[in-house]
Amino acid sequence: MPDRVQRLRDAAQARHNATLHRAEHVVERLTRRGEPVSYRHVAEAAGVSRSWLYRQDKLRQQIDELRSRPATTASAAVPSAERATADSLRQQLHTYREEITRLRTENQQLREQLARRLGAERTAAITSRS
């Protein structure tokens, strides 16, 4: 009988360790991605309850520390070599404005073409009735 009890204790401890490891991994992943670390996010991602997280002293301390840090901006997560420069953003803006102008012109031409066609059809309908 004592052997059985010990096996149950060992299994419970192994399950606890696996769950703890899973939750720690989620915290690391959220931190690495620059996503907000909260009890709700960690609990959902790790598949554990928030109350369980609160009972884990080491994990609770780590989450509280990460929550108290100021939120990192998206630009901080992107390496400086990959960040857009002011010149490249200006060039993109210029390109987008040119595309908008081209699309507006095309849109106007299509509206005029449609108006001419509808006018011609209306004229044909009126003359065919007479």
PDB file of C-alpha atoms in Angstrom:
ATOM      1  CA  MET A   1       0.000   0.000   0.000  1.00  0.00           C
ATOM      2  CA  PRO A   2       2.689   2.591   0.856  1.00  0.00           C
ATOM      3  CA  ASP A   3       4.315   1.884  -2.510  1.00  0.00           C
ATOM      4  CA  ARG A   4       1.082   2.810  -4.254  1.00  0.00           C
ATOM      5  CA  VAL A   5       0.768   6.035  -2.290  1.00  0.00           C
ATOM      6  CA  GLN A   6       4.330   6.971  -3.200  1.00  0.00           C
ATOM      7  CA  ARG A   7       3.656   6.329  -6.883  1.00  0.00           C
ATOM      8  CA  LEU A   8       0.593   8.574  -6.679  1.00  0.00           C
ATOM      9  CA  ARG A   9       2.663  11.293  -5.023  1.00  0.00           C
ATOM     10  CA  ASP A  10       5.371  10.924  -7.653  1.00  0.00           C
ATOM     11  CA  ALA A  11       2.800  11.143 -10.454  1.00  0.00           C
ATOM     12  CA  ALA A  12       1.218  14.239  -8.907  1.00  0.00           C
ATOM     13  CA  GLN A  13       4.632  15.865  -8.531  1.00  0.00           C
ATOM     14  CA  ALA A  14       5.535  15.038 -12.133  1.00  0.00           C
ATOM     15  CA  ARG A  15       2.223  16.521 -13.322  1.00  0.00           C
ATOM     16  CA  HIS A  16       2.856  19.658 -11.239  1.00  0.00           C
ATOM     17  CA  ASN A  17       6.396  20.014 -12.634  1.00  0.00           C
ATOM     18  CA  ALA A  18       5.163  19.618 -16.219  1.00  0.00           C
ATOM     19  CA  THR A  19       2.462  22.227 -15.678  1.00  0.00           C
ATOM     20  CA  LEU A  20       4.926  24.615 -14.048  1.00  0.00           C
ATOM     21  CA  HIS A  21       7.361  24.143 -16.931  1.00  0.00           C
ATOM     22  CA  ARG A  22       4.569  24.801 -19.453  1.00  0.00           C
ATOM     23  CA  ALA A  23       3.570  28.035 -17.675  1.00  0.00           C
ATOM     24  CA  GLU A  24       7.195  29.206 -17.457  1.00  0.00           C
ATOM     25  CA  HIS A  25       7.611  28.513 -21.166  1.00  0.00           C
ATOM     26  CA  VAL A  26       4.533  30.648 -21.929  1.00  0.00           C
ATOM     27  CA  VAL A  27       5.931  33.537 -19.875  1.00  0.00           C
ATOM     28  CA  GLU A  28       9.228  33.311 -21.760  1.00  0.00           C
ATOM     29  CA  ARG A  29       7.445  33.209 -25.125  1.00  0.00           C
ATOM     30  CA  LEU A  30       5.248  36.220 -24.318  1.00  0.00           C
ATOM     31  CA  THR A  31       8.276  38.170 -23.111  1.00  0.00           C
ATOM     32  CA  ARG A  32      10.328  37.270 -26.183  1.00  0.00           C
ATOM     33  CA  ARG A  33       7.511  38.363 -28.518  1.00  0.00           C
ATOM     34  CA  GLY A  34       7.033  41.620 -26.658  1.00  0.00           C
ATOM     35  CA  GLU A  35       3.425  40.722 -25.833  1.00  0.00           C
ATOM     36  CA  PRO A  36       1.831  41.768 -22.554  1.00  0.00           C
ATOM     37  CA  VAL A  37       2.394  39.329 -19.706  1.00  0.00           C
ATOM     38  CA  SER A  38      -0.668  38.992 -17.506  1.00  0.00           C
ATOM     39  CA  TYR A  39      -2.155  36.251 -15.406  1.00  0.00           C
ATOM     40  CA  ARG A  40      -5.020  35.886 -17.876  1.00  0.00           C
ATOM     41  CA  HIS A  41      -2.718  35.564 -20.913  1.00  0.00           C
ATOM     42  CA  VAL A  42      -0.433  33.076 -19.202  1.00  0.00           C
ATOM     43  CA  ALA A  43      -3.332  31.013 -17.829  1.00  0.00           C
ATOM     44  CA  GLU A  44      -5.052  30.783 -21.219  1.00  0.00           C
ATOM     45  CA  ALA A  45      -1.883  29.943 -23.138  1.00  0.00           C
ATOM     46  CA  ALA A  46      -0.629  27.388 -20.596  1.00  0.00           C
ATOM     47  CA  GLY A  47      -4.015  25.807 -19.980  1.00  0.00           C
ATOM     48  CA  VAL A  48      -3.996  26.452 -16.236  1.00  0.00           C
ATOM     49  CA  SER A  49      -6.210  28.425 -13.900  1.00  0.00           C
ATOM     50  CA  ARG A  50      -5.313  31.890 -12.703  1.00  0.00           C
ATOM     51  CA  SER A  51      -5.700  30.745  -9.108  1.00  0.00           C
ATOM     52  CA  TRP A  52      -3.071  28.064  -9.745  1.00  0.00           C
ATOM     53  CA  LEU A  53      -0.710  30.744 -11.086  1.00  0.00           C
ATOM     54  CA  TYR A  54      -1.242  32.895  -7.992  1.00  0.00           C
ATOM     55  CA  ARG A  55      -0.260  29.948  -5.779  1.00  0.00           C
ATOM     56  CA  GLN A  56       3.099  29.491  -7.531  1.00  0.00           C
ATOM     57  CA  ASP A  57       5.316  31.948  -5.673  1.00  0.00           C
ATOM     58  CA  LYS A  58       8.247  32.001  -8.099  1.00  0.00           C
ATOM     59  CA  LEU A  59       6.016  32.272 -11.158  1.00  0.00           C
ATOM     60  CA  ARG A  60       3.789  34.889  -9.521  1.00  0.00           C
ATOM     61  CA  GLN A  61       6.839  36.983  -8.682  1.00  0.00           C
ATOM     62  CA  GLN A  62       8.091  36.724 -12.271  1.00  0.00           C
ATOM     63  CA  ILE A  63       4.708  37.686 -13.756  1.00  0.00           C
ATOM     64  CA  ASP A  64       4.330  40.624 -11.348  1.00  0.00           C
ATOM     65  CA  GLU A  65       7.786  41.872 -12.274  1.00  0.00           C
ATOM     66  CA  LEU A  66       7.036  41.650 -15.995  1.00  0.00           C
ATOM     67  CA  ARG A  67       3.654  43.341 -15.540  1.00  0.00           C
ATOM     68  CA  SER A  68       5.240  46.276 -13.740  1.00  0.00           C
ATOM     69  CA  ARG A  69       7.701  46.951 -16.558  1.00  0.00           C
ATOM     70  CA  PRO A  70       6.677  49.606 -19.050  1.00  0.00           C
ATOM     71  CA  ALA A  71       5.182  48.185 -22.229  1.00  0.00           C
ATOM     72  CA  THR A  72       7.751  47.734 -24.964  1.00  0.00           C
ATOM     73  CA  THR A  73       6.989  49.382 -28.243  1.00  0.00           C
ATOM     74  CA  ALA A  74       6.966  47.453 -31.471  1.00  0.00           C
ATOM     75  CA  SER A  75      10.053  49.331 -32.682  1.00  0.00           C
ATOM     76  CA  ALA A  76      12.024  48.163 -29.644  1.00  0.00           C
ATOM     77  CA  ALA A  77      11.340  44.548 -30.580  1.00  0.00           C
ATOM     78  CA  VAL A  78      12.614  45.093 -34.147  1.00  0.00           C
ATOM     79  CA  PRO A  79      16.400  45.166 -34.577  1.00  0.00           C
ATOM     80  CA  SER A  80      17.745  48.565 -35.577  1.00  0.00           C
ATOM     81  CA  ALA A  81      19.009  47.241 -38.915  1.00  0.00           C
ATOM     82  CA  GLU A  82      15.424  46.253 -39.834  1.00  0.00           C
ATOM     83  CA  ARG A  83      13.693  49.475 -38.750  1.00  0.00           C
ATOM     84  CA  ALA A  84      12.405  51.803 -41.430  1.00  0.00           C
ATOM     85  CA  THR A  85      14.286  55.052 -41.866  1.00  0.00           C
ATOM     86  CA  ALA A  86      12.570  58.400 -42.297  1.00  0.00           C
ATOM     87  CA  ASP A  87      13.673  58.482 -45.952  1.00  0.00           C
ATOM     88  CA  SER A  88      12.219  55.049 -46.703  1.00  0.00           C
ATOM     89  CA  LEU A  89       8.937  56.021 -45.022  1.00  0.00           C
ATOM     90  CA  ARG A  90       8.822  59.234 -47.084  1.00  0.00           C
ATOM     91  CA  GLN A  91       9.411  57.193 -50.234  1.00  0.00           C
ATOM     92  CA  GLN A  92       6.601  54.809 -49.308  1.00  0.00           C
ATOM     93  CA  LEU A  93       4.291  57.748 -48.669  1.00  0.00           C
ATOM     94  CA  HIS A  94       5.207  59.277 -52.037  1.00  0.00           C
ATOM     95  CA  THR A  95       4.555  55.943 -53.780  1.00  0.00           C
ATOM     96  CA  TYR A  96       1.202  55.523 -52.016  1.00  0.00           C
ATOM     97  CA  ARG A  97       0.131  59.049 -52.966  1.00  0.00           C
ATOM     98  CA  GLU A  98       1.028  58.406 -56.610  1.00  0.00           C
ATOM     99  CA  GLU A  99      -0.997  55.183 -56.513  1.00  0.00           C
ATOM    100  CA  ILE A 100      -3.981  57.025 -55.022  1.00  0.00           C
ATOM    101  CA  THR A 101      -3.779  59.664 -57.758  1.00  0.00           C
ATOM    102  CA  ARG A 102      -3.600  56.988 -60.453  1.00  0.00           C
ATOM    103  CA  LEU A 103      -6.575  55.118 -58.977  1.00  0.00           C
ATOM    104  CA  ARG A 104      -8.647  58.294 -58.695  1.00  0.00           C
ATOM    105  CA  THR A 105      -7.968  59.107 -62.348  1.00  0.00           C
ATOM    106  CA  GLU A 106      -8.852  55.558 -63.398  1.00  0.00           C
ATOM    107  CA  ASN A 107     -12.005  55.677 -61.275  1.00  0.00           C
ATOM    108  CA  GLN A 108     -13.073  58.959 -62.899  1.00  0.00           C
ATOM    109  CA  GLN A 109     -12.470  57.533 -66.403  1.00  0.00           C
ATOM    110  CA  LEU A 110     -14.557  54.470 -65.585  1.00  0.00           C
ATOM    111  CA  ARG A 111     -17.391  56.617 -64.236  1.00  0.00           C
ATOM    112  CA  GLU A 112     -17.379  58.700 -67.416  1.00  0.00           C
ATOM    113  CA  GLN A 113     -17.314  55.550 -69.562  1.00  0.00           C
ATOM    114  CA  LEU A 114     -20.255  54.112 -67.597  1.00  0.00           C
ATOM    115  CA  ALA A 115     -22.188  57.379 -67.912  1.00  0.00           C
ATOM    116  CA  ARG A 116     -21.657  57.411 -71.686  1.00  0.00           C
ATOM    117  CA  ARG A 117     -22.771  53.787 -72.014  1.00  0.00           C
ATOM    118  CA  LEU A 118     -25.861  54.280 -69.839  1.00  0.00           C
ATOM    119  CA  GLY A 119     -26.689  57.443 -71.798  1.00  0.00           C
ATOM    120  CA  ALA A 120     -26.346  55.576 -75.095  1.00  0.00           C
ATOM    121  CA  GLU A 121     -28.559  52.734 -73.823  1.00  0.00           C
ATOM    122  CA  ARG A 122     -31.185  55.191 -72.593  1.00  0.00           C
ATOM    123  CA  THR A 123     -31.134  57.026 -75.938  1.00  0.00           C
ATOM    124  CA  ALA A 124     -31.476  53.711 -77.784  1.00  0.00           C
ATOM    125  CA  ALA A 125     -34.387  52.692 -75.576  1.00  0.00           C
ATOM    126  CA  ILE A 126     -36.182  56.003 -76.142  1.00  0.00           C
ATOM    127  CA  THR A 127     -35.641  55.988 -79.941  1.00  0.00           C
ATOM    128  CA  SER A 128     -36.739  52.344 -80.242  1.00  0.00           C
ATOM    129  CA  ARG A 129     -40.068  53.141 -78.516  1.00  0.00           C
ATOM    130  CA  SER A 130     -40.840  55.948 -81.006  1.00  0.00           C
TER     131      SER A 130
END
